[in-house]
Amino acid sequence: MVPVIILNRPHPHRKFQRLYKQNVYKEAVMALYIVADECISCGDCEPVCPTGSIKEGAIVYEINKKTCTECLGDHDKPECVRVCPIDNCILPLTA
């Protein structure tokens, strides 16, 4: 008979929640933002966003930093950056 060892480990999701509340993971936010002074509100970025994170704001388009993944897993480069006609209009969000 093989002995069974049961380890009392916390669920990994709970560990992530605990670390996130302690600001351990807040520095690793993957998101982009649109520079308001550069944006011409052409709307090219909105339909290509795979997560639907880009919406029309009061003045220019805005990216929801909570849902933006920088197209990780979908594309090699963020699609909004690829289709934007203005250079350096969409930039990575820094912590």
C-alpha positions as a Python dict, from the first residue, in 0.01 Angstrom:
ca = {
    (1, 'M'): (0, 0, 0),
    (2, 'V'): (135, 341, -99),
    (3, 'P'): (101, 616, 163),
    (4, 'V'): (-91, 922, 49),
    (5, 'I'): (43, 1257, 158),
    (6, 'I'): (-203, 1543, 159),
    (7, 'L'): (-42, 1882, 163),
    (8, 'N'): (-242, 2167, 304),
    (9, 'R'): (-159, 2430, 42),
    (10, 'P'): (-366, 2740, -19),
    (11, 'H'): (-543, 2764, -351),
    (12, 'P'): (-316, 2949, -601),
    (13, 'H'): (-591, 3199, -686),
    (14, 'R'): (-624, 3295, -321),
    (15, 'K'): (-248, 3341, -299),
    (16, 'F'): (-260, 3572, -604),
    (17, 'Q'): (-542, 3776, -447),
    (18, 'R'): (-344, 3810, -126),
    (19, 'L'): (-29, 3920, -309),
    (20, 'Y'): (-226, 4160, -529),
    (21, 'K'): (-376, 4326, -222),
    (22, 'Q'): (-23, 4369, -87),
    (23, 'N'): (75, 4555, -409),
    (24, 'V'): (315, 4281, -518),
    (25, 'Y'): (151, 4237, -859),
    (26, 'K'): (39, 4594, -919),
    (27, 'E'): (370, 4685, -1084),
    (28, 'A'): (326, 4417, -1351),
    (29, 'V'): (19, 4570, -1514),
    (30, 'M'): (19, 4510, -1888),
    (31, 'A'): (-172, 4788, -2053),
    (32, 'L'): (-147, 5063, -2307),
    (33, 'Y'): (-275, 5418, -2303),
    (34, 'I'): (-357, 5673, -2569),
    (35, 'V'): (-177, 6008, -2557),
    (36, 'A'): (-465, 6257, -2575),
    (37, 'D'): (-256, 6532, -2737),
    (38, 'E'): (-153, 6299, -3021),
    (39, 'C'): (-482, 6115, -3088),
    (40, 'I'): (-681, 6237, -3388),
    (41, 'S'): (-988, 6023, -3298),
    (42, 'C'): (-977, 5831, -3626),
    (43, 'G'): (-1124, 5519, -3461),
    (44, 'D'): (-891, 5274, -3637),
    (45, 'C'): (-788, 5116, -3306),
    (46, 'E'): (-1132, 5031, -3166),
    (47, 'P'): (-1242, 4751, -3405),
    (48, 'V'): (-906, 4568, -3399),
    (49, 'C'): (-882, 4534, -3018),
    (50, 'P'): (-930, 4162, -2935),
    (51, 'T'): (-1037, 4236, -2576),
    (52, 'G'): (-1269, 4527, -2654),
    (53, 'S'): (-1068, 4752, -2424),
    (54, 'I'): (-1076, 5058, -2651),
    (55, 'K'): (-1382, 5282, -2633),
    (56, 'E'): (-1460, 5631, -2750),
    (57, 'G'): (-1411, 5876, -2464),
    (58, 'A'): (-1535, 6232, -2415),
    (59, 'I'): (-1255, 6382, -2625),
    (60, 'V'): (-1044, 6097, -2766),
    (61, 'Y'): (-1043, 5717, -2755),
    (62, 'E'): (-947, 5555, -2425),
    (63, 'I'): (-804, 5216, -2330),
    (64, 'N'): (-938, 5032, -2025),
    (65, 'K'): (-622, 4935, -1834),
    (66, 'K'): (-804, 4660, -1643),
    (67, 'T'): (-887, 4462, -1956),
    (68, 'C'): (-599, 4554, -2191),
    (69, 'T'): (-354, 4269, -2239),
    (70, 'E'): (-136, 4434, -2505),
    (71, 'C'): (-266, 4155, -2735),
    (72, 'L'): (-54, 3901, -2547),
    (73, 'G'): (-144, 3557, -2677),
    (74, 'D'): (-341, 3697, -2971),
    (75, 'H'): (-79, 3886, -3174),
    (76, 'D'): (296, 3949, -3174),
    (77, 'K'): (248, 4326, -3147),
    (78, 'P'): (-48, 4521, -3008),
    (79, 'E'): (-298, 4562, -3290),
    (80, 'C'): (-393, 4918, -3192),
    (81, 'V'): (-30, 5026, -3222),
    (82, 'R'): (-2, 4850, -3559),
    (83, 'V'): (-305, 5027, -3714),
    (84, 'C'): (-261, 5371, -3553),
    (85, 'P'): (-159, 5630, -3817),
    (86, 'I'): (17, 5848, -3556),
    (87, 'D'): (359, 5743, -3424),
    (88, 'N'): (392, 5728, -3043),
    (89, 'C'): (20, 5788, -2990),
    (90, 'I'): (-37, 5458, -2808),
    (91, 'L'): (224, 5381, -2544),
    (92, 'P'): (277, 5124, -2266),
    (93, 'L'): (138, 5219, -1928),
    (94, 'T'): (423, 5255, -1677),
    (95, 'A'): (382, 5170, -1310),
}
